[in-house]
XYZ file of C-alpha atoms in Angstrom:
569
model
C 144.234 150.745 58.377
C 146.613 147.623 57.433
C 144.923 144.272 57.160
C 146.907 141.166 57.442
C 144.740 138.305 55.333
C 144.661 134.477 56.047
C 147.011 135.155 59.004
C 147.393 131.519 60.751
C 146.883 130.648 64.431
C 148.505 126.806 65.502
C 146.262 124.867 67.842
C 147.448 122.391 70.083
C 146.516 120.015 68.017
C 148.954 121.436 65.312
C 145.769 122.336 62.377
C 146.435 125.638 61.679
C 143.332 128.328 61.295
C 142.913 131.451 59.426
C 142.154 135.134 60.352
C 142.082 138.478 59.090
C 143.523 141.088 61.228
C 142.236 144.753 60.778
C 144.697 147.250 62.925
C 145.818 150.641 62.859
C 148.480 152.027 60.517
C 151.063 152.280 63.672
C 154.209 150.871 65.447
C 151.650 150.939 68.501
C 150.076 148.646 70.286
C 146.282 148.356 70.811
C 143.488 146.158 72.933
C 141.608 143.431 70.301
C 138.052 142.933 69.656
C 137.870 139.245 68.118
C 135.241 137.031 66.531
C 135.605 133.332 65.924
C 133.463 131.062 63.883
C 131.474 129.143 61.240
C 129.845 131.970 59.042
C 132.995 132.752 56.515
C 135.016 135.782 57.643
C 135.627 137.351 53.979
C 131.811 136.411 52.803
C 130.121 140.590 52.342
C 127.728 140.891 54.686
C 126.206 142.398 51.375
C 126.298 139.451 49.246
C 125.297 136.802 51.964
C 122.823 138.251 53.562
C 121.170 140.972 51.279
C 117.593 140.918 53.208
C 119.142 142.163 56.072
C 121.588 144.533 54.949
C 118.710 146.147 52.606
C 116.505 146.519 55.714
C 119.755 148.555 57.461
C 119.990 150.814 54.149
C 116.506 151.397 53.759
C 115.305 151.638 57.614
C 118.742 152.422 59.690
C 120.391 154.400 57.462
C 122.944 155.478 60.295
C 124.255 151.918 60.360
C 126.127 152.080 57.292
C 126.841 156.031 57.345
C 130.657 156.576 58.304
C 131.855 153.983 56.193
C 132.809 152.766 52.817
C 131.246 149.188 54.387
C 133.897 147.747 51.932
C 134.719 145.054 55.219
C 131.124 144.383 56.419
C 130.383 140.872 57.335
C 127.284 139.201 59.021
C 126.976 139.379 62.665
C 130.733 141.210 63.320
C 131.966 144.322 63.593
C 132.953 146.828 60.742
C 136.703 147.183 61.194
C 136.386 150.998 59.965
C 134.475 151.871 62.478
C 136.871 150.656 65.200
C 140.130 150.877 63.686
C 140.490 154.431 63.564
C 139.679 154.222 67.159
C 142.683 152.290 68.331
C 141.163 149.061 67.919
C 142.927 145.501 66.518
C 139.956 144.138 65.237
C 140.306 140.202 64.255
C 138.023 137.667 62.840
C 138.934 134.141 62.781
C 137.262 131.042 60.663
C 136.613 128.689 62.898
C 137.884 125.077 62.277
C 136.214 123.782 59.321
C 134.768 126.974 57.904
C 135.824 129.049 55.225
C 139.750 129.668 54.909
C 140.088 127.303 58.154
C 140.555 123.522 57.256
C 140.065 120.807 59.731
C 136.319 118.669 61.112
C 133.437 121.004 61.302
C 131.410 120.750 64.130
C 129.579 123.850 65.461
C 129.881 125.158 69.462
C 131.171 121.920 70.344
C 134.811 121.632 72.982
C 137.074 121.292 70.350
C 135.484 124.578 68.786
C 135.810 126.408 72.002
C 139.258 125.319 72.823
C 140.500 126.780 69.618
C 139.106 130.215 70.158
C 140.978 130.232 73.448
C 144.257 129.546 71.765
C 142.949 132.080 69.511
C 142.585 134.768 72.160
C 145.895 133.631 73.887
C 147.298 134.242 70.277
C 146.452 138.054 69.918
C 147.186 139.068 73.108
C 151.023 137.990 72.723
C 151.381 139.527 69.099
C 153.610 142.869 68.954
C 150.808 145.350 67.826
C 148.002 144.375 70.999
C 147.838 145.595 74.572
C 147.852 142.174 75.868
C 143.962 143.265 76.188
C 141.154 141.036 74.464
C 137.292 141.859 73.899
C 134.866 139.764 72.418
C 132.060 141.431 70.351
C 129.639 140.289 67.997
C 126.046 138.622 67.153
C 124.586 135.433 67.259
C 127.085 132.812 66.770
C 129.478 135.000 67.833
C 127.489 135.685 71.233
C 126.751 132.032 71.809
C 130.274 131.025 71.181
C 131.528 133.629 74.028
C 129.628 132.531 76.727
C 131.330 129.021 75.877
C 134.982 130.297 75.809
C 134.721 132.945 79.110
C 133.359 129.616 81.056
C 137.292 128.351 80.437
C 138.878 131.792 82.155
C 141.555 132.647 78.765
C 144.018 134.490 81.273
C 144.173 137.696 79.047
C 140.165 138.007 78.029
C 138.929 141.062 78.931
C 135.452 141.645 78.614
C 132.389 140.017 76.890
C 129.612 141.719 74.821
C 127.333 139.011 73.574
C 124.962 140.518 71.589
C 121.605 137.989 70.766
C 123.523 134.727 71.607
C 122.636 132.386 73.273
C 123.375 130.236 76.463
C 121.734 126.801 76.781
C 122.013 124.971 73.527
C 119.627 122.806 74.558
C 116.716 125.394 75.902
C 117.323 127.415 73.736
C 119.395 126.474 70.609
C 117.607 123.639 69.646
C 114.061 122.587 71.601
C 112.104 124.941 73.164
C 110.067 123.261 75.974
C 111.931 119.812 75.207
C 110.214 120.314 71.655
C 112.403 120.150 68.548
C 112.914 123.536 67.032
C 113.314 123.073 62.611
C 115.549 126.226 63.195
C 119.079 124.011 62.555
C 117.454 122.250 60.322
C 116.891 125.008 57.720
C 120.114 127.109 59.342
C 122.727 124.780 58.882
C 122.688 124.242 55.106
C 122.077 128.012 54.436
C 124.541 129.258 56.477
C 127.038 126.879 57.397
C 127.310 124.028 54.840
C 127.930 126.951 52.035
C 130.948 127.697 53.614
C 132.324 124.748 55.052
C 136.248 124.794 54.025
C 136.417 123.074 50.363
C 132.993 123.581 49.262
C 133.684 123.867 45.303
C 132.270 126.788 43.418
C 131.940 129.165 46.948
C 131.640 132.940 46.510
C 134.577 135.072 46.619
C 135.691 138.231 48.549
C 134.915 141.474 46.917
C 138.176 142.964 48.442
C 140.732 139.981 47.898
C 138.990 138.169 45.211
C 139.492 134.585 46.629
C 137.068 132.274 47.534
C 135.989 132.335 51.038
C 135.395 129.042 51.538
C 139.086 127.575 49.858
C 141.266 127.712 48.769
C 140.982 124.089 48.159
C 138.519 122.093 46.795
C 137.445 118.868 48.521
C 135.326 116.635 46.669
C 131.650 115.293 48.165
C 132.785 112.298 49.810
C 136.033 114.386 52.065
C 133.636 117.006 52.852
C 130.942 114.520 54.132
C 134.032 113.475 56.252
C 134.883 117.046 57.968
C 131.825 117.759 59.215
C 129.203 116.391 61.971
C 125.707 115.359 60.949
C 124.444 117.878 63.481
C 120.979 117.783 62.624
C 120.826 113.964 62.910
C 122.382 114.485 66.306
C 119.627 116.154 67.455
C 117.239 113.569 66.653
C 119.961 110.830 68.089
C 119.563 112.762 71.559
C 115.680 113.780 71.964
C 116.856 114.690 76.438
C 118.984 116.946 77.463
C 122.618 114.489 77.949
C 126.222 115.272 77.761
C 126.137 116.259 73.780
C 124.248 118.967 74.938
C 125.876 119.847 78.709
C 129.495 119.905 76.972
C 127.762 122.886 74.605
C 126.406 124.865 77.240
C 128.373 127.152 79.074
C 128.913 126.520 82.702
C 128.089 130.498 83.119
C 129.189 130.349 86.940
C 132.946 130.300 85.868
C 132.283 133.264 84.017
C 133.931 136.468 85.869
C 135.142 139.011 83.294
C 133.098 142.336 83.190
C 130.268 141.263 81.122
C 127.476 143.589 78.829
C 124.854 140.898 77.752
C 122.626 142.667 75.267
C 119.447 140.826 74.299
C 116.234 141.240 72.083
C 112.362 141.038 73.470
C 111.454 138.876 70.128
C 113.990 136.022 69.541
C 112.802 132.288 69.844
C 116.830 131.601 69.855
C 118.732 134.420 71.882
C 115.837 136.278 74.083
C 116.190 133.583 77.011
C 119.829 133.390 77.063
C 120.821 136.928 76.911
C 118.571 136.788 80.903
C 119.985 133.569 81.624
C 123.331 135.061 80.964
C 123.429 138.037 82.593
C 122.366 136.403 86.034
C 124.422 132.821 85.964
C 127.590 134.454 85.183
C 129.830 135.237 88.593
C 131.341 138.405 86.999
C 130.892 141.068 90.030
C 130.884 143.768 87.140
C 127.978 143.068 84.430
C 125.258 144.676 82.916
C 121.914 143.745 80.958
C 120.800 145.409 77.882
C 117.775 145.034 76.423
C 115.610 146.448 73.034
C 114.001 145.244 69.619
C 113.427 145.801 66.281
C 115.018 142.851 64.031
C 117.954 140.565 65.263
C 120.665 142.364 63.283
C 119.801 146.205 64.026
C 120.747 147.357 67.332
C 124.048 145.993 66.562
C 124.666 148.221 64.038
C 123.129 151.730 64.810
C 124.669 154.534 66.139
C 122.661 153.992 69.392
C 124.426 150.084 69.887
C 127.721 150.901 68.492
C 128.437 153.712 70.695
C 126.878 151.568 73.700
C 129.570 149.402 72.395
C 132.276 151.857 72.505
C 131.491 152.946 75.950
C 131.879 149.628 77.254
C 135.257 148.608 75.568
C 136.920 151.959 76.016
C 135.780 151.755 79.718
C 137.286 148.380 79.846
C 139.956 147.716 77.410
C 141.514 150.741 76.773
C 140.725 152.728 80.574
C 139.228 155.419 79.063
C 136.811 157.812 80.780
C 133.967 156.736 78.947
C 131.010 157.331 81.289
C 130.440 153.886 81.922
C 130.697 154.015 85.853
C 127.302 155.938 85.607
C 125.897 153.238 83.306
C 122.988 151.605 85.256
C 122.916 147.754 85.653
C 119.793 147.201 83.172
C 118.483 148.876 80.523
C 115.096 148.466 79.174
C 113.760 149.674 76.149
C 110.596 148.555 77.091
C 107.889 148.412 74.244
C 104.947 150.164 73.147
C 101.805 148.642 71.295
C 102.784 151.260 68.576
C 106.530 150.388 67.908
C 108.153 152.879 69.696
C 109.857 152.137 73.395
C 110.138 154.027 76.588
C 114.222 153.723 77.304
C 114.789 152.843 81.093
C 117.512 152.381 83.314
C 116.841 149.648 85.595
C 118.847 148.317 89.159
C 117.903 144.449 88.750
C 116.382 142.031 86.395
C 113.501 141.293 86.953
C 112.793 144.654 87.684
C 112.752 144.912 91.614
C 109.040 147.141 91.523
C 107.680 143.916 89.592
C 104.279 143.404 91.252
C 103.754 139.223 89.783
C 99.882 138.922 89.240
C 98.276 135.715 88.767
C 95.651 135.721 85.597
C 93.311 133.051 85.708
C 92.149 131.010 82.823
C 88.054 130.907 83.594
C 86.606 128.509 81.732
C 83.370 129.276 81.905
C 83.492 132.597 80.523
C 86.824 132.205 78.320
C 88.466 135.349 79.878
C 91.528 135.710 81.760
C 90.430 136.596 85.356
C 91.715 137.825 88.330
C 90.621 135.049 90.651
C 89.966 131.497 89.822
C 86.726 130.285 89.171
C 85.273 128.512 92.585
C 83.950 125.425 90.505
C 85.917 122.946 88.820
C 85.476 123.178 85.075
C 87.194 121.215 82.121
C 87.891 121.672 78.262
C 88.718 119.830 76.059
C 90.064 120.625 72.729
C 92.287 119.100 69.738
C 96.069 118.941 69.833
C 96.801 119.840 66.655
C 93.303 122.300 65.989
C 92.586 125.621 67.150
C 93.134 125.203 70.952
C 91.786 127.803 73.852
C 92.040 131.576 73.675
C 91.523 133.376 77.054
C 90.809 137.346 76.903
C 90.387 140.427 79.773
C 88.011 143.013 79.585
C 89.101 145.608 77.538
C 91.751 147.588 79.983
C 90.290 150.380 81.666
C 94.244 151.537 82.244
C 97.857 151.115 81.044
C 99.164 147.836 82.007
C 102.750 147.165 81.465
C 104.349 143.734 81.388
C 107.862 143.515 81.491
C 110.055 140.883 82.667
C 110.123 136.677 82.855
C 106.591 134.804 83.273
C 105.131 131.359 83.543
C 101.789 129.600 83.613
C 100.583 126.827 85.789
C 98.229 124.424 84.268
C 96.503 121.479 84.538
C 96.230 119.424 81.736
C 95.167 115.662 80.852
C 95.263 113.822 76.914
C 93.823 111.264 75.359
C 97.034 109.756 74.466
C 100.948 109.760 76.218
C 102.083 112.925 75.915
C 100.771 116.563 75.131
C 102.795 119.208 73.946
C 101.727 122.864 75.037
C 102.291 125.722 73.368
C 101.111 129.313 74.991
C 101.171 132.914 72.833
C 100.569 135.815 74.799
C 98.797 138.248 72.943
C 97.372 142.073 73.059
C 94.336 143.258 70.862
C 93.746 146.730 69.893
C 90.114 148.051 70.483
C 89.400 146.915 67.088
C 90.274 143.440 67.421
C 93.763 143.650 65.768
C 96.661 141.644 67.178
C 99.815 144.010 68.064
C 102.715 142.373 66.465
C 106.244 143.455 66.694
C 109.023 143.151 63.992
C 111.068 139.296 65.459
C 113.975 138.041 64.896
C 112.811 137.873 60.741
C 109.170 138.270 61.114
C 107.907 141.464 60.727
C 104.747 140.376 62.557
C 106.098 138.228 65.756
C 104.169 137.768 68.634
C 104.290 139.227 72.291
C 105.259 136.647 74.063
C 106.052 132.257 74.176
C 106.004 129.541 76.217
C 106.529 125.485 75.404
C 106.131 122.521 76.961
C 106.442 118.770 76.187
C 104.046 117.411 79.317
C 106.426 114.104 79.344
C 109.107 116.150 80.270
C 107.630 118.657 83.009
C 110.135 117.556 85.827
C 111.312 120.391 87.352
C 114.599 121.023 89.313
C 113.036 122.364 92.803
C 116.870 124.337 93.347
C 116.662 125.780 90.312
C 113.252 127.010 89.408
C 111.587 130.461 90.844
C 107.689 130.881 90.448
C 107.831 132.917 87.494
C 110.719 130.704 85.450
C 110.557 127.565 86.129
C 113.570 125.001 85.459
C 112.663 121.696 83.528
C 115.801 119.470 83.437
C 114.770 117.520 80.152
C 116.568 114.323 81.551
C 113.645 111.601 81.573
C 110.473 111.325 80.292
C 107.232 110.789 82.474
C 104.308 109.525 80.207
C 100.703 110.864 80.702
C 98.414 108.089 81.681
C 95.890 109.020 78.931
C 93.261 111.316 80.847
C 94.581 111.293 84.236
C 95.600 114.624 85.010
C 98.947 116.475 85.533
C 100.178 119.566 87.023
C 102.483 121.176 84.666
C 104.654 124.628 85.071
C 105.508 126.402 81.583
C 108.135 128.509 81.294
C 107.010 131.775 79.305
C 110.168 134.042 77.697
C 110.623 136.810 79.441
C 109.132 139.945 77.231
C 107.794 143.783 77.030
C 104.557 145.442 76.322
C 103.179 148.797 77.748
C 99.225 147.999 77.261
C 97.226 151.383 76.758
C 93.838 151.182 78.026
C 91.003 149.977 75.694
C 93.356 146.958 74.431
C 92.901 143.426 75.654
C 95.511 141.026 77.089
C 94.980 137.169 76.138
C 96.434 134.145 75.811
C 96.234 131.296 73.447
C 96.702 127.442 74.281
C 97.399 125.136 71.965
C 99.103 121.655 70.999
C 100.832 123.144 68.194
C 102.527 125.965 67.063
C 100.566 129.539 67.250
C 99.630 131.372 63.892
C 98.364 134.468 63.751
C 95.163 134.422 62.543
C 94.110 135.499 58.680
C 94.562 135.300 55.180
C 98.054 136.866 54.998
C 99.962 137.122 52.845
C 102.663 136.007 54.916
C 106.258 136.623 54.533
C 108.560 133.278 53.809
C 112.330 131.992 54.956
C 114.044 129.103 54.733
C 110.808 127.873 52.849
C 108.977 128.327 56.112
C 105.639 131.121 55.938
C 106.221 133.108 59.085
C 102.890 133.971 61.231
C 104.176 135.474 64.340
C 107.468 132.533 65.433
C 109.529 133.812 62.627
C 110.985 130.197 61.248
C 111.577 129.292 64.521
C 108.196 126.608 64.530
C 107.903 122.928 65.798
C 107.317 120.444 62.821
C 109.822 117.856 62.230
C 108.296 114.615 61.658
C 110.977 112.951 63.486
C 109.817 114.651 66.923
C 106.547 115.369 66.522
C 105.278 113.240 63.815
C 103.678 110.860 66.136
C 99.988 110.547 66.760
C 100.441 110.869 70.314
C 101.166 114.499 69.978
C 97.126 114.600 67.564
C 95.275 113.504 70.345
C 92.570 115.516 72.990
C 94.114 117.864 75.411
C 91.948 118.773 78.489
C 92.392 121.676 80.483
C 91.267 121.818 83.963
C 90.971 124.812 85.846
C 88.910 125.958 89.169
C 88.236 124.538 92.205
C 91.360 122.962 94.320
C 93.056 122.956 90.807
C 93.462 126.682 89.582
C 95.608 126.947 86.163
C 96.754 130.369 85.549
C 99.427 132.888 84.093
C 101.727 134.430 86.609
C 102.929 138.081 84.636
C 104.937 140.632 85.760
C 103.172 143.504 86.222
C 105.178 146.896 86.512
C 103.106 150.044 88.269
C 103.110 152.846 86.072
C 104.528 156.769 87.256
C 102.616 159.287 86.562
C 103.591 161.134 83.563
């Protein structure tokens, strides 16, 4: 393998950026897989992120076999295990970041037009095919939705693994509600790096800094970089800081392999969102779980991987013409999953049941109770839990869901939250291992009542489409209809468990004395860090007031689930 370090790429603007190119010892040429962006490209994924890579050696063991992992880095590819395969593999810092000097200012256009020159870049160079792939996690999902919206004449194909598409829905408020996740991100995993931090770490392989190699001092770094988090208290709707962000996923027509996680309060949504908005006439959906950074890694999603990029950038016979157009690894209440091929998303045998929320008897019903009832209950307290009968068969849920409510407060606004939730016959929550909570939850939905307007074009029953652009105050306890969108998700039921769901005006813990795991200083009980508490947003005492509920009668509230029939055997 050769490795070119710090190899600079001009922009338009003339600031030049730096990348590492990993390619194979040969006077050939060979298709590129590239990543561009904010996380440092010669920070060891060992040394920045050592949670995560001791989960892969102790629990995924096959992740890390094969290589000396002497290259790993967070959220990319490991160049020896694509290298050897005819692969160019490149990662770029983005402008601001590490090695790459210039204003700092995550996702935004300038960002995205610089990993298009990027891509243009590689595919004129002497040892590439012409051929470009994009490939990698997180950030480096998120930011390739962004760049295929602007059509780089020699990109490829797309794999965005976990990223997401709306950085409004999904990035940053959930519902319309401020997420804390940037918050506690940024500094951790951005700001470290930003190009000119003094005292950053250094490579293990070339021994220099990965954030230099200059020094700026405090007041010249304060001027690269964007106050994002104030940003996102400057613009509470969703305006044109947030539109110019998103990708416009319609101009999007490259062969696409979105691959997305069940239990992600950041990437779950757009990974759906992204597979059906883009125009590409060749794309598939993957979907599985365990943690955010496993699939990726594993023999199982690297030679998923391989398939797709040897089918696409190199015209190999790779078996991917068989490959269905979803995949589900659809889960069980024990951790395991039943692997599916799929023809459409949502799956086209879903059966969408409506689950009432009786009030009388606190149970999740099948019809809605005849009689008008109401309950009340306090926003920031213990809220409403709705249960079946224990199941007297499998019930599988799989696929996007919403719930229709009626709601009234004693103040302006309300926000909702909803948890789906399964028992066990012993009264045990199932949990599944999240995005970093061992113990996340089985499904979410949010909803700031102010901001229920709903784009009639755009929404279906079962995911509805707020558009976040004005607020409508409650007239304090008049009542509303209100349509929350609930994150698509998985569970295969066995009989003997119970389905619920829990209502509440504030984030959902699970209940207990723990103890509970931590990040980011934030105690994870079943949303990983991605909760709802910034003062700014919901500090207010119009989001502690009374919440009613009102269901029955002309006014039914309800879940609407998608139900999958079970085959025998």
């Amino acid at each position: 393998m050769h490795i070119d370090w710090d190899v600079p790429i001009t922009m338009d603007d003339g600031l030049v950026l730096r990348a590492d190119v990993f390619r194979p010892e040969d006077a050939g040429s060979h298709p590129v897989l590239m990543t561009h962006g904010p996380y440092a490209k010669g920070l060891a994924f060992q040394d920045g992120y050592q949670a995560m890579w001791s989960n892969l050696e102790a629990e995924h063991p096959d992740a890390l076999a094969g290589s000396s992992n002497r290259y790993q880095n967070w959220e990319t590819v490991d160049p020896e295990k694509w290298v050897p395969d005819g692969y160019v593999v490149i990662r770029v810092d983005s402008r601001g970041a590490g090695r790459s000097p210039g204003y700092l200012d995550i996702l935004s256009p300038r960002e995205t037009r610089d990993y298009y020159t990027c891509i243009e870049w590689a595919a004129v160079q002497p040892w590439s095919t012409g051929k470009v792939g994009l490939l990698g996690i997180s950030y480096y999902g998120i930011n390739q939705w962004q760049v295929a919206a602007l059509q780089p004449p020699h990109l490829a194909a797309i794999c965005p693994w976990e990223g997401a598409s709306d950085y409004y829905r999904e990035f940053t408020h959930h519902g319309g509600i401020l997420d804390v996740f940037v918050k506690q991100w940024y500094p951790v995993q951005v700001s470290s790096v930003q190009h000119g931090v003094a005292d950053s770490p250094r490579s293990r392989v070339t021994g220099e800094p990965v954030a230099g190699p200059e020094v700026l001092t405090p007041e010249e770094l304060a001027k690269n970089v964007a106050d994002t988090v104030a940003e996102l208290r400057d613009h509470p709707l969703l305006d044109e800081y947030y539109r110019e962000r998103t990708a416009d996923l319609a101009k999007i027509t490259v062969p696409v392999l979105s691959a997305t996680n069940w239990a992600h309060h950041l990437h779950t949504r757009g990974g759906f969102e992204g597979y059906a908005g883009v125009s590409s006439e060749q794309k598939w959906l993957e979907v599985h779980g365990l943690q955010h950074w496993v699939e990726f890694y594993t023999d199982y999603g690297v030679a998923l991987q391989k398939r797709f990029f040897g089918h696409f950038l190199k015209g190999e016979d790779t078996g991917w013409a068989e490959q269905p157009p979803v995949v589900v690894h659809a889960r069980r209440v024990d951790g395991t999953f039943e692997k599916r091929g799929e023809t459409a998303w949502p799956l086209d045998r879903t059966q969408w049941a409506q689950f009432h929320l009786d009030l009388d008897g606190g149970t999740l019903a099948a019809a809605g109770d005849v009689t008008r009832r109401e309950t009340a209950f306090a926003a920031q307290g213990e809220g409403l839990t709705f249960w079946t009968e224990p199941l007297t068969e499998e019930l599988e849920l799989t696929g996007p869901a919403s719930a229709h409510l009626r709601v009234a407060s004693s103040t302006a606004d309300a926000d909702l939250f909803l948890a789906l939730r399964v028992q066990d016959p012993a009264g045990r929550d199932v949990t599944f291992p999240a995005a970093m909570d061992p113990h996340g939850g089985v499904g979410f939905g949010w909803l700031r009542s102010s901001l229920r307007k709903t784009d009639p074009a755009k929404s279906l029953p079962y995911r509805p489409w707020h558009t976040y652009d004005e607020r409508q105050p409650l007239i304090p306890g008049e009542p509303v209809d209100v349509d929350v969108e609930i994150w698509p998700t998985s569970v295969i039921i066995p009989a003997g468990h119970r389905l619920g769901v829990s209502l509440l005006g504030r984030d959902f813990e699970f209940p207990g004395d723990g103890p509970w795991p931590s990040a980011y200083g934030i105690s994870m009980r079943g949303n990983g860090i991605y909760v709802h508490n910034d003062p700014h947003d919901r500090g207010s005492d119009v989001y502690a007031g009374t919440t009613t509920l009102i269901s029955g009668g002309e006014h039914p509230s309800y879940l609407l689930l998608p139900v999958v029939p079970r085959t025998a055997g």
